[in-house]
C-alpha cells in the first residue's frame, strides 16, 4: 500500500511539474478558399472565414479593427496547401489560433470553442398540398445544408428516415410543429439540439424562391425563424448563419486576456493513468484554458486544477457538449481529500 501511494505521488509530481497549454482542434481554425483568387485576397478570405467560424457571428468582419487586420491577413497564416477537387482547385489554409483569439478578445467578441452541439435536422419539402421528408443525402437541399454546416463548424446529424423513424414521425408532425412525436423520434440520435424545418418553393415576381420555416426548442421555449433565398446554397448559408449566431450567443465566452482565474473540477470513474491523461487532454482543448494539472487522485476520483481566461459559467458551457464528461449532481460529489479549494463541478468520465 505504501508503494501504491508513492507511485501516485510520483505521477502527480510529474503532472504538477508540467505547464500544459491548451490545444485547439485544427479544423476550427482552418479555412477552405478558392486557390485562383488573385493577390493576397485568398489570405483575407481565409481569415474572414475563420473569424466567423470561431465567433459564430457573420458581422464580426465589419468591425473597424477587424477590417484593418483583414488587410494584414498574411500575418495570421501558419500553413497552406493546394488541394485538387472535382469542382476546381482549392486552398486549405491553417491560421494561428492564438492570434485569432487575441484579435477577438481585443474587440470584446466571444470565442466559441471546438466543443459544439450535435444538431439533428428534420427537413420536409412541401409542394402544393404534398409534403415529403428530404430523405436522400444526395438531395440538393441536404448537400447544401451539409456544406453550410461544415463551413460554419456546426456538427450536423441527418436522420436515417428508416422504418423506425417513419413509424414514429410523420411529415405533418414536422410541418405543424408537433414537438412530442419529434422528441420521441429524435431520442435514438442523442442529439444536443433538434431542429424541424419545412421548405416551400414559391414564385415571387415570376422568379422561384425557396422559403424555409424552422424552429427548435430551448429551455422550454420554442424559437422560430423564416428565411427566403433564390437557391439551395444561399438558403442554407443564411440558415446556418442565423443558427450559429444564436448558439454562439449562449455558448461562446469572452476571453479576459489573462489566465489568472483558477478552477477545480472533480472527475469520477477514472480507473487508471490512461483515463487521467485522457481527461487532462479533454480539458486542455477548452478555449481559454492555459494550464491543467492533476492536484489529487484517490479511489478513482481526480481533482484537476485549471487556469482559465474565461469565467466559471463560460468554462461549464464549454464542457456542456463533451460526451465523455457527464455532469454529476452536487450531492453526488465524492470528496477527494483536498478541501483547500472548492470544487466548481463534478463529472463522471465515460470511456469512448
Coordinates of C-alpha atoms in Angstrom, one line a residue:
X1 CA 0.0 0.0 0.0
X2 CA 2.9 2.4 0.8
X3 CA 4.4 1.7 -2.6
X4 CA 1.0 2.4 -4.2
X5 CA 0.7 5.9 -2.7
X6 CA 4.4 6.6 -3.5
X7 CA 3.7 5.8 -7.2
X8 CA 0.6 8.0 -7.2
X9 CA 2.6 10.8 -5.6
X10 CA 5.4 10.4 -8.2
X11 CA 2.9 10.6 -11.0
X12 CA 1.1 13.6 -9.5
X13 CA 4.5 15.2 -9.1
X14 CA 5.2 14.8 -12.9
X15 CA 1.8 16.3 -13.7
X16 CA 2.2 19.2 -11.4
X17 CA 5.7 20.0 -12.7
X18 CA 4.4 20.3 -16.2
X19 CA 2.9 23.5 -17.6
X20 CA 0.4 22.2 -20.1
X21 CA -1.0 24.6 -22.6
X22 CA -4.3 24.2 -24.3
X23 CA -4.5 22.9 -27.8
X24 CA -7.1 23.7 -30.4
X25 CA -8.8 21.4 -32.9
X26 CA -7.1 22.3 -36.1
X27 CA -10.2 22.3 -38.3
X28 CA -11.8 25.1 -36.4
X29 CA -9.0 27.4 -37.5
X30 CA -8.7 26.0 -41.0
X31 CA -10.3 27.7 -44.0
X32 CA -11.1 26.5 -47.5
X33 CA -10.8 29.1 -50.2
X34 CA -10.6 29.4 -54.0
X35 CA -6.9 29.0 -55.0
X36 CA -7.4 31.0 -58.1
X37 CA -8.1 34.2 -56.2
X38 CA -5.6 36.9 -57.2
X39 CA -3.0 38.5 -55.0
X40 CA -3.5 38.3 -51.2
X41 CA -7.2 38.0 -51.4
X42 CA -7.2 34.3 -50.5
X43 CA -5.5 35.2 -47.2
X44 CA -8.1 37.8 -46.4
X45 CA -10.9 35.4 -47.3
X46 CA -9.3 32.7 -45.1
X47 CA -9.0 35.0 -42.1
X48 CA -12.6 36.3 -42.5
X49 CA -13.9 32.7 -42.8
X50 CA -12.2 31.6 -39.6
X51 CA -13.2 34.7 -37.6
X52 CA -16.8 34.0 -38.5
X53 CA -16.5 30.3 -37.6
X54 CA -14.8 30.9 -34.2
X55 CA -17.1 33.8 -33.2
X56 CA -20.3 32.4 -34.7
X57 CA -21.1 36.0 -35.9
X58 CA -21.1 36.9 -39.6
X59 CA -20.9 40.6 -38.7
X60 CA -17.6 40.3 -37.0
X61 CA -15.7 41.2 -40.2
X62 CA -17.4 44.6 -40.2
X63 CA -15.8 45.8 -37.0
X64 CA -13.3 48.6 -37.8
X65 CA -10.3 47.0 -36.2
X66 CA -11.1 43.6 -37.7
X67 CA -11.3 45.2 -41.1
X68 CA -7.8 46.7 -40.6
X69 CA -6.5 43.3 -39.6
X70 CA -8.0 41.6 -42.7
X71 CA -5.7 43.8 -44.8
X72 CA -2.8 42.2 -42.9
X73 CA -4.2 38.7 -43.0
X74 CA -0.8 37.2 -44.1
X75 CA 0.4 37.5 -40.5
X76 CA -2.2 35.1 -39.4
X77 CA -1.4 32.3 -41.8
X78 CA 0.5 29.3 -40.4
X79 CA 0.3 26.8 -43.2
X80 CA -1.4 26.5 -46.6
X81 CA -1.6 23.9 -49.4
X82 CA -3.3 23.5 -52.7
X83 CA -6.0 20.8 -52.9
X84 CA -7.3 19.4 -56.2
X85 CA -11.0 18.8 -56.2
X86 CA -13.6 17.9 -58.8
X87 CA -15.1 21.4 -58.7
X88 CA -11.7 23.1 -59.1
X89 CA -8.5 23.8 -57.1
X90 CA -8.9 24.9 -53.6
X91 CA -6.5 26.4 -51.0
X92 CA -6.6 24.9 -47.5
X93 CA -5.3 27.5 -45.0
X94 CA -4.5 26.9 -41.3
X95 CA -4.5 30.1 -39.3
X96 CA -2.8 30.9 -36.0
X97 CA -5.4 30.1 -33.3
X98 CA -3.7 32.3 -30.6
X99 CA -3.7 35.4 -32.9
X100 CA -7.3 34.9 -34.0
X101 CA -8.4 34.5 -30.4
X102 CA -6.4 37.6 -29.3
X103 CA -8.0 39.7 -32.1
X104 CA -11.5 38.7 -31.0
X105 CA -10.6 39.2 -27.3
X106 CA -9.3 42.7 -28.1
X107 CA -12.7 43.5 -29.7
X108 CA -14.7 42.0 -26.8
X109 CA -16.1 39.4 -29.2
X110 CA -16.8 36.0 -27.5
X111 CA -14.8 33.0 -28.7
X112 CA -16.7 29.7 -29.3
X113 CA -14.5 26.6 -28.9
X114 CA -14.4 23.3 -30.7
X115 CA -16.9 21.6 -28.4
X116 CA -20.2 22.3 -30.2
X117 CA -23.7 20.8 -30.0
X118 CA -24.7 17.9 -32.3
X119 CA -27.6 19.3 -34.3
X120 CA -30.3 17.0 -35.7
X121 CA -32.3 18.4 -38.6
X122 CA -35.7 17.0 -39.7
X123 CA -36.5 18.6 -43.1
X124 CA -39.7 18.4 -45.0
X125 CA -40.3 19.7 -48.6
X126 CA -43.8 21.0 -49.4
X127 CA -45.1 21.0 -53.0
X128 CA -48.6 22.3 -53.0
X129 CA -50.6 20.1 -50.6
X130 CA -48.0 17.3 -50.7
X131 CA -45.3 17.0 -48.1
X132 CA -42.3 14.7 -48.1
X133 CA -39.2 14.3 -46.0
X134 CA -36.0 15.3 -47.7
X135 CA -34.5 11.8 -47.3
X136 CA -31.8 11.3 -49.8
X137 CA -28.3 12.5 -48.7
X138 CA -27.6 13.5 -52.4
X139 CA -30.7 15.8 -52.5
X140 CA -29.6 19.4 -53.3
X141 CA -31.1 20.6 -50.1
X142 CA -29.2 18.1 -48.0
X143 CA -25.9 18.6 -49.9
X144 CA -26.2 22.4 -49.5
X145 CA -27.1 22.0 -45.8
X146 CA -24.1 19.7 -45.1
X147 CA -21.7 22.1 -46.9
X148 CA -23.1 25.2 -45.0
X149 CA -22.9 23.4 -41.6
X150 CA -19.3 22.3 -42.4
X151 CA -18.2 25.8 -43.2
X152 CA -19.8 27.2 -40.0
X153 CA -18.2 24.4 -38.0
X154 CA -21.6 23.2 -36.8
X155 CA -21.9 19.4 -36.3
X156 CA -24.8 18.2 -38.3
X157 CA -26.8 14.9 -37.9
X158 CA -29.2 13.8 -40.6
X159 CA -32.0 11.3 -39.7
X160 CA -31.9 7.8 -41.2
X161 CA -35.5 8.1 -42.2
X162 CA -35.7 4.3 -41.8
X163 CA -38.8 2.3 -40.7
X164 CA -38.3 3.3 -37.0
X165 CA -38.3 7.0 -37.9
X166 CA -41.2 6.8 -40.3
X167 CA -43.3 4.8 -37.8
X168 CA -42.7 7.4 -35.1
X169 CA -42.8 10.7 -37.1
X170 CA -44.9 11.9 -40.0
X171 CA -44.3 14.9 -42.3
X172 CA -47.3 16.6 -40.9
X173 CA -45.8 16.5 -37.4
X174 CA -42.8 18.5 -38.7
X175 CA -44.8 20.8 -40.7
X176 CA -47.2 21.6 -37.9
X177 CA -44.6 21.7 -35.2
X178 CA -45.9 18.8 -33.1
X179 CA -43.0 18.5 -30.7
X180 CA -43.9 15.4 -28.8
X181 CA -43.6 13.0 -31.7
X182 CA -40.5 14.9 -32.8
X183 CA -38.9 14.4 -29.4
X184 CA -39.8 10.8 -29.4
X185 CA -38.4 10.1 -32.8
X186 CA -35.2 12.1 -32.1
X187 CA -34.4 10.3 -28.9
X188 CA -32.5 7.5 -30.7
X189 CA -30.0 10.0 -32.0
X190 CA -29.0 11.6 -28.7
X191 CA -28.6 15.0 -30.3
X192 CA -28.0 18.1 -28.3
X193 CA -30.2 20.3 -30.5
X194 CA -33.2 19.2 -32.6
X195 CA -34.5 21.4 -35.5
X196 CA -37.5 20.9 -37.6
X197 CA -38.0 22.7 -40.9
X198 CA -40.3 23.0 -43.8
X199 CA -39.2 24.2 -47.2
X200 CA -41.6 25.5 -49.8
X201 CA -40.9 26.7 -53.3
X202 CA -42.8 29.9 -54.2
X203 CA -42.9 32.3 -57.1
X204 CA -42.2 36.0 -56.5
X205 CA -42.4 38.4 -59.4
X206 CA -42.1 35.5 -61.8
X207 CA -38.9 34.1 -60.1
X208 CA -38.8 31.0 -58.0
X209 CA -37.8 31.4 -54.4
X210 CA -37.2 29.0 -51.5
X211 CA -38.7 29.6 -48.1
X212 CA -37.6 27.8 -45.0
X213 CA -39.6 27.9 -41.8
X214 CA -37.7 26.3 -39.0
X215 CA -37.9 26.0 -35.2
X216 CA -36.2 24.5 -32.2
X217 CA -36.8 24.3 -28.5
X218 CA -34.5 25.9 -25.9
X219 CA -35.2 25.6 -22.2
X220 CA -38.9 25.2 -22.7
X221 CA -39.2 27.9 -25.3
X222 CA -39.9 27.3 -29.0
X223 CA -37.7 29.6 -31.2
X224 CA -39.0 30.1 -34.7
X225 CA -37.5 31.8 -37.8
X226 CA -38.1 32.1 -41.5
X227 CA -35.6 32.5 -44.3
X228 CA -36.0 33.0 -48.1
X229 CA -33.4 32.7 -50.8
X230 CA -33.1 32.2 -54.5
X231 CA -31.3 28.8 -54.4
X232 CA -30.5 26.0 -52.0
X233 CA -26.9 27.0 -51.3
X234 CA -27.8 30.6 -50.3
X235 CA -30.8 29.4 -48.3
X236 CA -28.6 27.0 -46.2
X237 CA -25.9 29.6 -45.7
X238 CA -28.4 32.0 -44.3
X239 CA -29.9 29.3 -42.1
X240 CA -26.5 28.3 -40.6
X241 CA -25.6 32.0 -40.2
X242 CA -28.6 32.6 -38.0
X243 CA -28.3 29.4 -36.1
X244 CA -24.6 29.9 -35.4
X245 CA -25.3 33.4 -34.1
X246 CA -28.0 32.1 -31.8
X247 CA -25.8 29.3 -30.4
X248 CA -22.7 31.4 -30.0
X249 CA -24.7 34.0 -28.1
X250 CA -25.3 31.3 -25.5
X251 CA -22.2 29.2 -25.5
X252 CA -19.3 31.4 -26.6
X253 CA -17.2 33.1 -23.9
X254 CA -15.3 36.4 -23.8
X255 CA -11.6 35.9 -23.1
X256 CA -10.2 38.1 -20.4
X257 CA -6.7 38.3 -21.9
X258 CA -5.2 36.9 -18.7
X259 CA -5.2 33.4 -17.4
X260 CA -5.5 34.3 -13.8
X261 CA -8.7 32.6 -12.9
X262 CA -8.3 29.2 -11.2
X263 CA -10.9 26.5 -11.0
X264 CA -11.0 22.9 -9.7
X265 CA -13.0 20.2 -11.4
X266 CA -13.5 16.8 -9.9
X267 CA -13.8 13.8 -12.2
X268 CA -15.0 10.3 -11.1
X269 CA -14.7 6.9 -12.5
X270 CA -11.0 7.1 -13.5
X271 CA -9.6 3.6 -13.3
X272 CA -6.0 4.1 -14.5
X273 CA -3.4 6.6 -15.6
X274 CA -4.6 6.4 -19.2
X275 CA -8.0 7.7 -18.0
X276 CA -6.4 10.6 -16.1
X277 CA -4.3 11.6 -19.1
X278 CA -7.3 11.4 -21.5
X279 CA -9.4 13.7 -19.2
X280 CA -6.5 16.1 -18.9
X281 CA -6.3 16.3 -22.7
X282 CA -10.0 16.9 -23.0
X283 CA -9.8 19.8 -20.5
X284 CA -6.8 21.2 -22.4
X285 CA -8.9 21.6 -25.5
X286 CA -11.2 24.1 -24.0
X287 CA -10.7 27.6 -25.5
X288 CA -9.3 30.0 -22.9
X289 CA -7.8 27.2 -20.7
X290 CA -4.0 27.8 -20.4
X291 CA -3.0 25.1 -17.9
X292 CA -4.3 21.9 -16.5
X293 CA -2.7 19.9 -13.7
X294 CA -3.8 17.0 -11.5
X295 CA -3.8 18.1 -7.9
X296 CA -5.1 15.0 -6.3
X297 CA -6.1 11.4 -7.0
X298 CA -7.8 8.9 -4.7
X299 CA -10.1 5.8 -5.3
X300 CA -10.9 6.6 -8.9
X301 CA -11.5 10.3 -8.3
X302 CA -9.2 13.1 -9.6
X303 CA -9.2 16.8 -9.0
X304 CA -8.0 18.9 -11.9
X305 CA -6.8 22.4 -11.3
X306 CA -7.3 24.7 -14.3
X307 CA -6.1 28.2 -15.2
X308 CA -8.6 29.9 -17.4
X309 CA -9.1 33.2 -19.2
X310 CA -12.9 32.6 -19.2
X311 CA -15.5 32.8 -16.4
X312 CA -16.7 29.8 -14.4
X313 CA -20.0 29.8 -16.4
X314 CA -18.1 30.0 -19.6
X315 CA -16.0 27.0 -18.7
X316 CA -19.1 24.9 -17.8
X317 CA -20.7 26.0 -21.0
X318 CA -17.7 24.9 -23.0
X319 CA -17.8 21.5 -21.4
X320 CA -21.5 21.1 -21.8
X321 CA -21.2 19.1 -25.1
X322 CA -18.3 16.9 -24.2
X323 CA -19.8 13.4 -24.5
X324 CA -17.1 11.9 -22.2
X325 CA -17.7 14.1 -19.2
X326 CA -21.1 13.7 -17.7
X327 CA -22.1 16.3 -15.1
X328 CA -23.0 14.9 -11.7
X329 CA -25.4 16.5 -9.1
X330 CA -23.6 18.3 -6.3
X331 CA -24.9 15.9 -3.7
X332 CA -23.3 13.0 -5.6
X333 CA -19.8 14.5 -5.4
X334 CA -17.2 12.3 -3.8
X335 CA -14.7 14.0 -1.5
X336 CA -11.1 13.7 -2.9
X337 CA -9.3 14.5 0.3
X338 CA -8.3 18.0 -0.8
X339 CA -10.6 20.7 0.7
X340 CA -8.2 23.6 0.1
X341 CA -10.2 24.9 -2.9
X342 CA -13.9 24.4 -3.6
X343 CA -14.8 22.2 -6.5
X344 CA -16.6 24.1 -9.3
X345 CA -18.3 21.0 -10.7
X346 CA -18.1 17.2 -10.6
X347 CA -18.2 15.0 -13.7
X348 CA -18.2 11.3 -14.4
X349 CA -15.8 10.1 -17.1
X350 CA -17.3 7.9 -19.8
X351 CA -14.9 6.0 -21.9
X352 CA -15.3 6.3 -25.6

